[in-house]
PDB file of N, CA and C in Angstrom:
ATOM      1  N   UNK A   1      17.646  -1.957  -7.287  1.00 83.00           N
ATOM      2  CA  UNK A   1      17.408  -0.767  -6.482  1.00 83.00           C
ATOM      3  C   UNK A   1      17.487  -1.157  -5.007  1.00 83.00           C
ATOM      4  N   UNK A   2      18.315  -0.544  -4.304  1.00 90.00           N
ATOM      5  CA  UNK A   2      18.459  -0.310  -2.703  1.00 90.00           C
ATOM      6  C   UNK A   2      16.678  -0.306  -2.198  1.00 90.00           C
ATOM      7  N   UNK A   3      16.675  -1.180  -0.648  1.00 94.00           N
ATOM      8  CA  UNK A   3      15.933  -1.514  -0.301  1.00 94.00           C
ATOM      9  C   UNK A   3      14.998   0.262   0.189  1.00 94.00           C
ATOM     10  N   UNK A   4      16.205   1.095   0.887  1.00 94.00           N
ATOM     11  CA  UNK A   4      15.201   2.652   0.929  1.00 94.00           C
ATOM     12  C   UNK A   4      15.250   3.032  -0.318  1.00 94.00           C
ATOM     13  N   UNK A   5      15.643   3.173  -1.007  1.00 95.00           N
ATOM     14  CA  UNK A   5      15.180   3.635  -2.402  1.00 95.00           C
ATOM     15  C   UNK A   5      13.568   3.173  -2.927  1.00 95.00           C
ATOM     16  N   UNK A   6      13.745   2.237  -2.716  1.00 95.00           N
ATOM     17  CA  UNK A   6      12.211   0.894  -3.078  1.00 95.00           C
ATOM     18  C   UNK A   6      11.242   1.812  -2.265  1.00 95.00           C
ATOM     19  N   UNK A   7      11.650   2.288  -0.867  1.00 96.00           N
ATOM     20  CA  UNK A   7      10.942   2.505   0.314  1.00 96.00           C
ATOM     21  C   UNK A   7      10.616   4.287   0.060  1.00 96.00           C
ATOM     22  N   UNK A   8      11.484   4.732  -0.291  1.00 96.00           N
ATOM     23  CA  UNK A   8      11.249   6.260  -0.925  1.00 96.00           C
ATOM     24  C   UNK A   8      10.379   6.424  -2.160  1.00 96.00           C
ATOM     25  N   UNK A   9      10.729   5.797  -3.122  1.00 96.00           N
ATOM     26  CA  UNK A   9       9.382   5.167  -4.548  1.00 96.00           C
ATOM     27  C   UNK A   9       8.247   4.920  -4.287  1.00 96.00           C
ATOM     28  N   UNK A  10       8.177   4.326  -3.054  1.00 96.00           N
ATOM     29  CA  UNK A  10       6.705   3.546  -2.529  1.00 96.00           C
ATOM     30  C   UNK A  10       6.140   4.849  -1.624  1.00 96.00           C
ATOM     31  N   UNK A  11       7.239   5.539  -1.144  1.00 96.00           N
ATOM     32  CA  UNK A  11       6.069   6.548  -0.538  1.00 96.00           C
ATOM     33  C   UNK A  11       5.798   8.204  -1.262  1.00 96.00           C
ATOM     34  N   UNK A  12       6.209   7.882  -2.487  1.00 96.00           N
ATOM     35  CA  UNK A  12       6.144   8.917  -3.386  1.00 96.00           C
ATOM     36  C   UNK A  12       4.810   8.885  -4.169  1.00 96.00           C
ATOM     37  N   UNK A  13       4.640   7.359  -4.384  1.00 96.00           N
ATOM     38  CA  UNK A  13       3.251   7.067  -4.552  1.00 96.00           C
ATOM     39  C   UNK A  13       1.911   6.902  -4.022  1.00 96.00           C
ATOM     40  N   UNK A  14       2.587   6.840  -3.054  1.00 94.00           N
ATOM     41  CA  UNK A  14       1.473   6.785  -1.945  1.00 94.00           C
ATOM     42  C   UNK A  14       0.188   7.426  -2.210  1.00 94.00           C
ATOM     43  N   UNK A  15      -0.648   6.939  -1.881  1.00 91.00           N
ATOM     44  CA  UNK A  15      -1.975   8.439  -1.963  1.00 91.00           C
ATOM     45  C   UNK A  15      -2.558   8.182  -0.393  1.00 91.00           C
ATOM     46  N   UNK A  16      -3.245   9.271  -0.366  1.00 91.00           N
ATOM     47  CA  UNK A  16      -2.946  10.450  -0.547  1.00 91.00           C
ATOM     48  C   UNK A  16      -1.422  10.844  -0.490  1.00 91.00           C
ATOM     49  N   UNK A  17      -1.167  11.897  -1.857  1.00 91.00           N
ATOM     50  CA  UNK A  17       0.201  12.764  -1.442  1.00 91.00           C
ATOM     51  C   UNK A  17       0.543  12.826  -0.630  1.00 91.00           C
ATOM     52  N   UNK A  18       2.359  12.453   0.089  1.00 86.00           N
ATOM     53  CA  UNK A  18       2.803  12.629   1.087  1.00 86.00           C
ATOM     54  C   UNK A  18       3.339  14.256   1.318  1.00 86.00           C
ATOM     55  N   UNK A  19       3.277  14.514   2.489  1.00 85.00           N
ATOM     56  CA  UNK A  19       4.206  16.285   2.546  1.00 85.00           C
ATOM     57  C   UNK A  19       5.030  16.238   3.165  1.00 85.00           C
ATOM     58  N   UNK A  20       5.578  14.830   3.857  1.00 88.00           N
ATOM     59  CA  UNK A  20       7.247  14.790   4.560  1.00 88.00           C
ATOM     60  C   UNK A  20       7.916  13.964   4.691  1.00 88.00           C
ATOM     61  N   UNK A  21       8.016  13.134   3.152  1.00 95.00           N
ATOM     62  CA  UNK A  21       9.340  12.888   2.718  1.00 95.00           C
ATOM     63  C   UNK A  21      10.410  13.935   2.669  1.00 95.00           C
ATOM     64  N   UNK A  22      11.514  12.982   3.538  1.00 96.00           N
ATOM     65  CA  UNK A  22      12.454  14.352   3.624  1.00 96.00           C
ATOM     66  C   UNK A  22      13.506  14.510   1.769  1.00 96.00           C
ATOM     67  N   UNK A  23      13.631  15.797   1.368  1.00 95.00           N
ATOM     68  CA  UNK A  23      14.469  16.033   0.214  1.00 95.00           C
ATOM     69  C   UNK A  23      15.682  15.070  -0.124  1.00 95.00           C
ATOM     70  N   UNK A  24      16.690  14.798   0.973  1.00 95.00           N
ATOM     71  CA  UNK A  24      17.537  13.801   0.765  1.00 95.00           C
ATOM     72  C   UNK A  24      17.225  12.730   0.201  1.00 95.00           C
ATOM     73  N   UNK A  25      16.138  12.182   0.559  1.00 96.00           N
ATOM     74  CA  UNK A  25      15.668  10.745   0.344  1.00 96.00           C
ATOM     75  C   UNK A  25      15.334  10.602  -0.821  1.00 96.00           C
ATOM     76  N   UNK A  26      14.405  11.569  -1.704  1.00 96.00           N
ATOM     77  CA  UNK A  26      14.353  12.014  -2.535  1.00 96.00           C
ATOM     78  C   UNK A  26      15.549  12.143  -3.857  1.00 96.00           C
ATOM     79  N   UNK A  27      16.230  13.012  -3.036  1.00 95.00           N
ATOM     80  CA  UNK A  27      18.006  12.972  -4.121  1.00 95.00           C
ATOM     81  C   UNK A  27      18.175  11.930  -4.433  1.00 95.00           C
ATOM     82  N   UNK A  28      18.416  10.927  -3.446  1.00 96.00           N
ATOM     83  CA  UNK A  28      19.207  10.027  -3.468  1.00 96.00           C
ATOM     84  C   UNK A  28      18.507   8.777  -4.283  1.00 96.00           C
ATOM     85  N   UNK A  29      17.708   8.925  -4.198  1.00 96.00           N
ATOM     86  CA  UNK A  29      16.604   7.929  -5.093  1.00 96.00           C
ATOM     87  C   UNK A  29      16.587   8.344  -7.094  1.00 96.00           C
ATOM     88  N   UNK A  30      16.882   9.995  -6.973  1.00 96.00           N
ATOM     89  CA  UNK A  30      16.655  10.154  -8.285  1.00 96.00           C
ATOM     90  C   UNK A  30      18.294   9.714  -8.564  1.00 96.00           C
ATOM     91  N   UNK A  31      19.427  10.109  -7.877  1.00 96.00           N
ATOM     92  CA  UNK A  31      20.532  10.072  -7.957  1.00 96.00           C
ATOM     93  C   UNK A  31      21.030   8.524  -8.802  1.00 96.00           C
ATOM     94  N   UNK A  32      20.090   7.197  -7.922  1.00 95.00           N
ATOM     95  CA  UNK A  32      20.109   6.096  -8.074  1.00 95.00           C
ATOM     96  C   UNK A  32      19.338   5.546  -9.383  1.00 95.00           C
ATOM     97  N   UNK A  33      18.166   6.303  -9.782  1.00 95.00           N
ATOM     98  CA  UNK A  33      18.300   6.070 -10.832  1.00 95.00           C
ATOM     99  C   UNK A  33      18.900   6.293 -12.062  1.00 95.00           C
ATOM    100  N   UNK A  34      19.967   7.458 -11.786  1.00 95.00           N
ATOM    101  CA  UNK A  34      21.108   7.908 -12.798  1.00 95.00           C
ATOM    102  C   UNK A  34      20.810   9.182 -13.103  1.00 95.00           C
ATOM    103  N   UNK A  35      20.455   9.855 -12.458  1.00 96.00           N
ATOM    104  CA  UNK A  35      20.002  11.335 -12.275  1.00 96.00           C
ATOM    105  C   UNK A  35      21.935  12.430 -11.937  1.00 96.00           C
ATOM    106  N   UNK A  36      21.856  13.144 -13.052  1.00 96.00           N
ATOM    107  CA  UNK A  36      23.103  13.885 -12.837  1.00 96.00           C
ATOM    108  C   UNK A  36      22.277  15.482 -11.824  1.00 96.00           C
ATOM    109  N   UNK A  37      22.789  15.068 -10.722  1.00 96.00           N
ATOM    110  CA  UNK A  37      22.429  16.321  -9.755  1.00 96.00           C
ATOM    111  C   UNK A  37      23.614  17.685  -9.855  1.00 96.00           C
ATOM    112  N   UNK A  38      23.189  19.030  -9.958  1.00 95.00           N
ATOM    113  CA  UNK A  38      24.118  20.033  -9.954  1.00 95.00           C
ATOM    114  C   UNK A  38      23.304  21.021  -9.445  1.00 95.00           C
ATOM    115  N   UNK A  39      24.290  21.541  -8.589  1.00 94.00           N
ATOM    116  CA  UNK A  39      23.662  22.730  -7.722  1.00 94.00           C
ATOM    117  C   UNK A  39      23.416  23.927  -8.602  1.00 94.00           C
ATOM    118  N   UNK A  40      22.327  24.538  -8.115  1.00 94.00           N
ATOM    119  CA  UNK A  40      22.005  26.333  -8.748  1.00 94.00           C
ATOM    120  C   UNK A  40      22.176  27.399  -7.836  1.00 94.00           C
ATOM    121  N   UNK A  41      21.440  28.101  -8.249  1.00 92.00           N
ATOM    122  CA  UNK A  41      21.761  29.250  -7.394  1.00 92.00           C
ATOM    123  C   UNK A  41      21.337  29.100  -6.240  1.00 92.00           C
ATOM    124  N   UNK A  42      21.225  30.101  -4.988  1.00 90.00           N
ATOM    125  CA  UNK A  42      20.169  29.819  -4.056  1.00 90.00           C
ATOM    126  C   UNK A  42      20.195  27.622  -3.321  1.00 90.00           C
ATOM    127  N   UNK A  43      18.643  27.607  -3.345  1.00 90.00           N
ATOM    128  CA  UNK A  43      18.352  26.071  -2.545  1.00 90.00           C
ATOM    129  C   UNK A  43      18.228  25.247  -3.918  1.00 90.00           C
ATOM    130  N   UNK A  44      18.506  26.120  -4.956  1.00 93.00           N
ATOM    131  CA  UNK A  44      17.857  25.224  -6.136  1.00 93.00           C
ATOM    132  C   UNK A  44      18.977  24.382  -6.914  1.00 93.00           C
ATOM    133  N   UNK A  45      18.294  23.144  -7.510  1.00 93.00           N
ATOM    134  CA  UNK A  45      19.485  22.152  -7.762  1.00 93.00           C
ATOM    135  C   UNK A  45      18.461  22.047  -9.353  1.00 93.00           C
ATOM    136  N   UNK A  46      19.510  21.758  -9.990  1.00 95.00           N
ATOM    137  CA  UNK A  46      18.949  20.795 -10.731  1.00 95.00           C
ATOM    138  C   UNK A  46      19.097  19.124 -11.385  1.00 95.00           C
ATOM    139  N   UNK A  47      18.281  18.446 -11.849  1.00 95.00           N
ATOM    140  CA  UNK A  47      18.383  17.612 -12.169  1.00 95.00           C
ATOM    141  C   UNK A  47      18.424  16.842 -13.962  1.00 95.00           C
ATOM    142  N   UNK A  48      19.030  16.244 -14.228  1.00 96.00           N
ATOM    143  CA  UNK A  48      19.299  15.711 -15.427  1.00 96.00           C
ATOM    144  C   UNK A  48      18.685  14.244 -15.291  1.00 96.00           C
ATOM    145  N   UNK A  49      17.752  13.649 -15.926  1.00 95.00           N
ATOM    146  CA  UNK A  49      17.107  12.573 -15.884  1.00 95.00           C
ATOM    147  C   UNK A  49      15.995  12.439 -16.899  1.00 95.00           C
ATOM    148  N   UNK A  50      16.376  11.027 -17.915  1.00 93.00           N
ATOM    149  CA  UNK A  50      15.553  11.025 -18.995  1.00 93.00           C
ATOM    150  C   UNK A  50      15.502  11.582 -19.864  1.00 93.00           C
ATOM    151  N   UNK A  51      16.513  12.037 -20.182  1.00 92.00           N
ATOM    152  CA  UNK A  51      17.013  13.015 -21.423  1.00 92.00           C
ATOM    153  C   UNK A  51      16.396  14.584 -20.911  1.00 92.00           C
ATOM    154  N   UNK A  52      15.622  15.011 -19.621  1.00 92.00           N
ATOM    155  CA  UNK A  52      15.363  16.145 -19.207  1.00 92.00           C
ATOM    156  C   UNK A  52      15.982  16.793 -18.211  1.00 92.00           C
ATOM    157  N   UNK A  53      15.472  18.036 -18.218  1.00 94.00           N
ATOM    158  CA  UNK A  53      16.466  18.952 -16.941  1.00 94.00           C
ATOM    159  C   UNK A  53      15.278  19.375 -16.490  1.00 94.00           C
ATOM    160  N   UNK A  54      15.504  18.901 -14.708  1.00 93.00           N
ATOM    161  CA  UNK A  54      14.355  20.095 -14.172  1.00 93.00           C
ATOM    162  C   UNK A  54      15.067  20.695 -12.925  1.00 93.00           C
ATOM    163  N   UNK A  55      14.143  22.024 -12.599  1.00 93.00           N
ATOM    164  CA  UNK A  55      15.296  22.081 -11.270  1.00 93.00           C
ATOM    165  C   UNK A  55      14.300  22.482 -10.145  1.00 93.00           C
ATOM    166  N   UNK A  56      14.683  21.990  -9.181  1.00 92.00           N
ATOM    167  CA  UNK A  56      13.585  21.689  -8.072  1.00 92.00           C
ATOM    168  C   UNK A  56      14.476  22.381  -6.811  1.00 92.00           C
ATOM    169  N   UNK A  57      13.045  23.226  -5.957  1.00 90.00           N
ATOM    170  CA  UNK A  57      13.874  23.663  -4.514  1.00 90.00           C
ATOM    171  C   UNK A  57      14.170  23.045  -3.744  1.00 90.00           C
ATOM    172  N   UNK A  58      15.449  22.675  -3.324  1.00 90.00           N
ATOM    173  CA  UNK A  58      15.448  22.521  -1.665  1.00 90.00           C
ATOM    174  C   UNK A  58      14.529  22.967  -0.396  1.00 90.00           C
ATOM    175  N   UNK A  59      14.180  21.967  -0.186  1.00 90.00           N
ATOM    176  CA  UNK A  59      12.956  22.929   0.575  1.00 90.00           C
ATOM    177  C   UNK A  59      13.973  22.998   2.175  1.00 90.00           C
ATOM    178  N   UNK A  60      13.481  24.275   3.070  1.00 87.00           N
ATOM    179  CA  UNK A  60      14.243  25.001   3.689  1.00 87.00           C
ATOM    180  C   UNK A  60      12.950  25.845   4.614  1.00 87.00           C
ATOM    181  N   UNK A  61      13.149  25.877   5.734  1.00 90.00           N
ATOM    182  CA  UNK A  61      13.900  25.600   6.993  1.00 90.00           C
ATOM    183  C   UNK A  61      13.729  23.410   7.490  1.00 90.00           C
ATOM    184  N   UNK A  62      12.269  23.407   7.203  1.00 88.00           N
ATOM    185  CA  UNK A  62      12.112  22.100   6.760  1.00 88.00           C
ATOM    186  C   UNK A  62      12.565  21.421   6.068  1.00 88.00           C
ATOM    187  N   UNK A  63      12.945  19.832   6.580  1.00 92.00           N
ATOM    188  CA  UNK A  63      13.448  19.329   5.430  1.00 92.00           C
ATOM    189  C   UNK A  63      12.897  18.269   4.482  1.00 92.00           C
ATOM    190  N   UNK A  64      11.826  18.624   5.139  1.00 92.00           N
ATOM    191  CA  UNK A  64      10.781  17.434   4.136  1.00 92.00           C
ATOM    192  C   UNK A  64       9.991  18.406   2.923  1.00 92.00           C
ATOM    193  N   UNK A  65      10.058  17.354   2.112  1.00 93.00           N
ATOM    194  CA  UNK A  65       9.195  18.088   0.407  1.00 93.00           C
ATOM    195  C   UNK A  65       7.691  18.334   0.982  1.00 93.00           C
ATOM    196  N   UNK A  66       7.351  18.968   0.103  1.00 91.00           N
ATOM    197  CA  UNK A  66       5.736  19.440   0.643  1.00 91.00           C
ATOM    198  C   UNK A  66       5.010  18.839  -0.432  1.00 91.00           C
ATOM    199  N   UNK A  67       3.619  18.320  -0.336  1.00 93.00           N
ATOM    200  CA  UNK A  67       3.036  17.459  -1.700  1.00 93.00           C
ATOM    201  C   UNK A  67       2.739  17.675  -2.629  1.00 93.00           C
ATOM    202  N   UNK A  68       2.863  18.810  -2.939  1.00 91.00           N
ATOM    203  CA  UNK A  68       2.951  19.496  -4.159  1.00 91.00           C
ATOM    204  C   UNK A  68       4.272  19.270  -5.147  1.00 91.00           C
ATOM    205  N   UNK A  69       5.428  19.358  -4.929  1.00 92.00           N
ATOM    206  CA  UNK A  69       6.477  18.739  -5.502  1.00 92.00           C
ATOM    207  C   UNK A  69       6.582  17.396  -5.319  1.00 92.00           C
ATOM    208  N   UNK A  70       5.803  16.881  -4.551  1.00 94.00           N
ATOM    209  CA  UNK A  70       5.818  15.072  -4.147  1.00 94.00           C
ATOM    210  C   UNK A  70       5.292  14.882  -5.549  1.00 94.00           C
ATOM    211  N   UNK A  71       4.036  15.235  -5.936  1.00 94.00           N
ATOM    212  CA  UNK A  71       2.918  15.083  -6.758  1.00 94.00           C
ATOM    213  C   UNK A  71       3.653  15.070  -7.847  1.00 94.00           C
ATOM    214  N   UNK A  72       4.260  16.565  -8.504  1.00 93.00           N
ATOM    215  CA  UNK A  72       4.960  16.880  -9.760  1.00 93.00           C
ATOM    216  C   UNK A  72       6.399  15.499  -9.766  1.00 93.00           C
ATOM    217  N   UNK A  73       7.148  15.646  -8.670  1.00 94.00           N
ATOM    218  CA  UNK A  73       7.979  14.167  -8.792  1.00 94.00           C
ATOM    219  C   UNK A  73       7.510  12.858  -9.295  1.00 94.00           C
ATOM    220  N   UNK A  74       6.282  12.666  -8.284  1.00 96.00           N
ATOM    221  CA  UNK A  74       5.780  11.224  -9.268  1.00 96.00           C
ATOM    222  C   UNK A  74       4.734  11.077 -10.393  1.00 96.00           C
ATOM    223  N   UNK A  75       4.777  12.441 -10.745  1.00 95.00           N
ATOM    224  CA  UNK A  75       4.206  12.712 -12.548  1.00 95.00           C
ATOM    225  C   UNK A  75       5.364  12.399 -13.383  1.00 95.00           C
ATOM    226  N   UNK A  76       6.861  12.978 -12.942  1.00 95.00           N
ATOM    227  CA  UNK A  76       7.800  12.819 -13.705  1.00 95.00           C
ATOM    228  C   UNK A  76       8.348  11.595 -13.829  1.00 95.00           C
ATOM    229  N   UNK A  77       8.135  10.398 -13.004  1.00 95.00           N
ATOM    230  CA  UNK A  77       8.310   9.476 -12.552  1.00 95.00           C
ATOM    231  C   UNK A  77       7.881   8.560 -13.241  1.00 95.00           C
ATOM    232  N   UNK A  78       6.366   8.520 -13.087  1.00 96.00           N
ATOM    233  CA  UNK A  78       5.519   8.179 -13.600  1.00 96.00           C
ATOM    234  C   UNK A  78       5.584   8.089 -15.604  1.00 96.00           C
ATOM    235  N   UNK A  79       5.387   9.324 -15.633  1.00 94.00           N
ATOM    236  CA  UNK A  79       5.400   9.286 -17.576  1.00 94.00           C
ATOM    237  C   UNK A  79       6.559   8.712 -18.214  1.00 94.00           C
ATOM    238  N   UNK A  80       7.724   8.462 -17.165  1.00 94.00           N
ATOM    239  CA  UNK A  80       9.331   7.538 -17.446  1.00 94.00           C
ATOM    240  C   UNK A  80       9.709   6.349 -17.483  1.00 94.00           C
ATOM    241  N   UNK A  81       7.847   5.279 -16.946  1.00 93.00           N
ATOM    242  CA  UNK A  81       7.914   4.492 -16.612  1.00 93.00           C
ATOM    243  C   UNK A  81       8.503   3.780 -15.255  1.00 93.00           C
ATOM    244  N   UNK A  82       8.720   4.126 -14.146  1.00 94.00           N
ATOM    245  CA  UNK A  82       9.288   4.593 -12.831  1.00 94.00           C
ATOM    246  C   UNK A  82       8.084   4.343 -12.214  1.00 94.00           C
ATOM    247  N   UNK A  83       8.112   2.988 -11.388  1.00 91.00           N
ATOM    248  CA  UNK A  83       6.836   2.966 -10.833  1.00 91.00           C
ATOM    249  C   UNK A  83       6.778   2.385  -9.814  1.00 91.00           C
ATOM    250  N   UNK A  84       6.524   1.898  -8.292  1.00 90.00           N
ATOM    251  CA  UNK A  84       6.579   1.198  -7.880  1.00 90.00           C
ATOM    252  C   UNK A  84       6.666  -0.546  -8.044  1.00 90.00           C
TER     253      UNK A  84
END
């Protein structure tokens, strides 16, 4: 794993929940772990990872995730074995 990737993982875990990791960083981290990304309707994308589909907003006008999807990310993360 790429050294920001490592660095995006580590602050996904972080506690307290972070609220501005920006979304890219994010992508690109699930992307890297072999995540098939496809756009939806609207800001919404979804993701293919771990034999699951989820689909998560783009968050917008901001471009950082808010910790609430930080949280649900490193639950999903987490139960996949995905850990820092």
């Amino acid at each position: 794993m790429k050294r920001r990737h490592r660095k995006t993982l580590e602050s996904i875990f972080r506690h307290p929940v972070s609220g501005n990791i920006p979304w890219r960083r994010i992508e690109a981290l699930l992307v890297d772990l072999g995540a098939d990304v496809s756009e939806r309707e609207g800001s919404r994308i979804g993701v293919r990872l771990f034999g699951d589909r989820r689909v998560f907003h783009r968050p917008h006008p901001s471009p950082n995730t808010d910790a609430g999807a930080v949280a649900s990310i490193r639950n999903w993360l987490r139960r996949n074995g995905v850990e820092p």
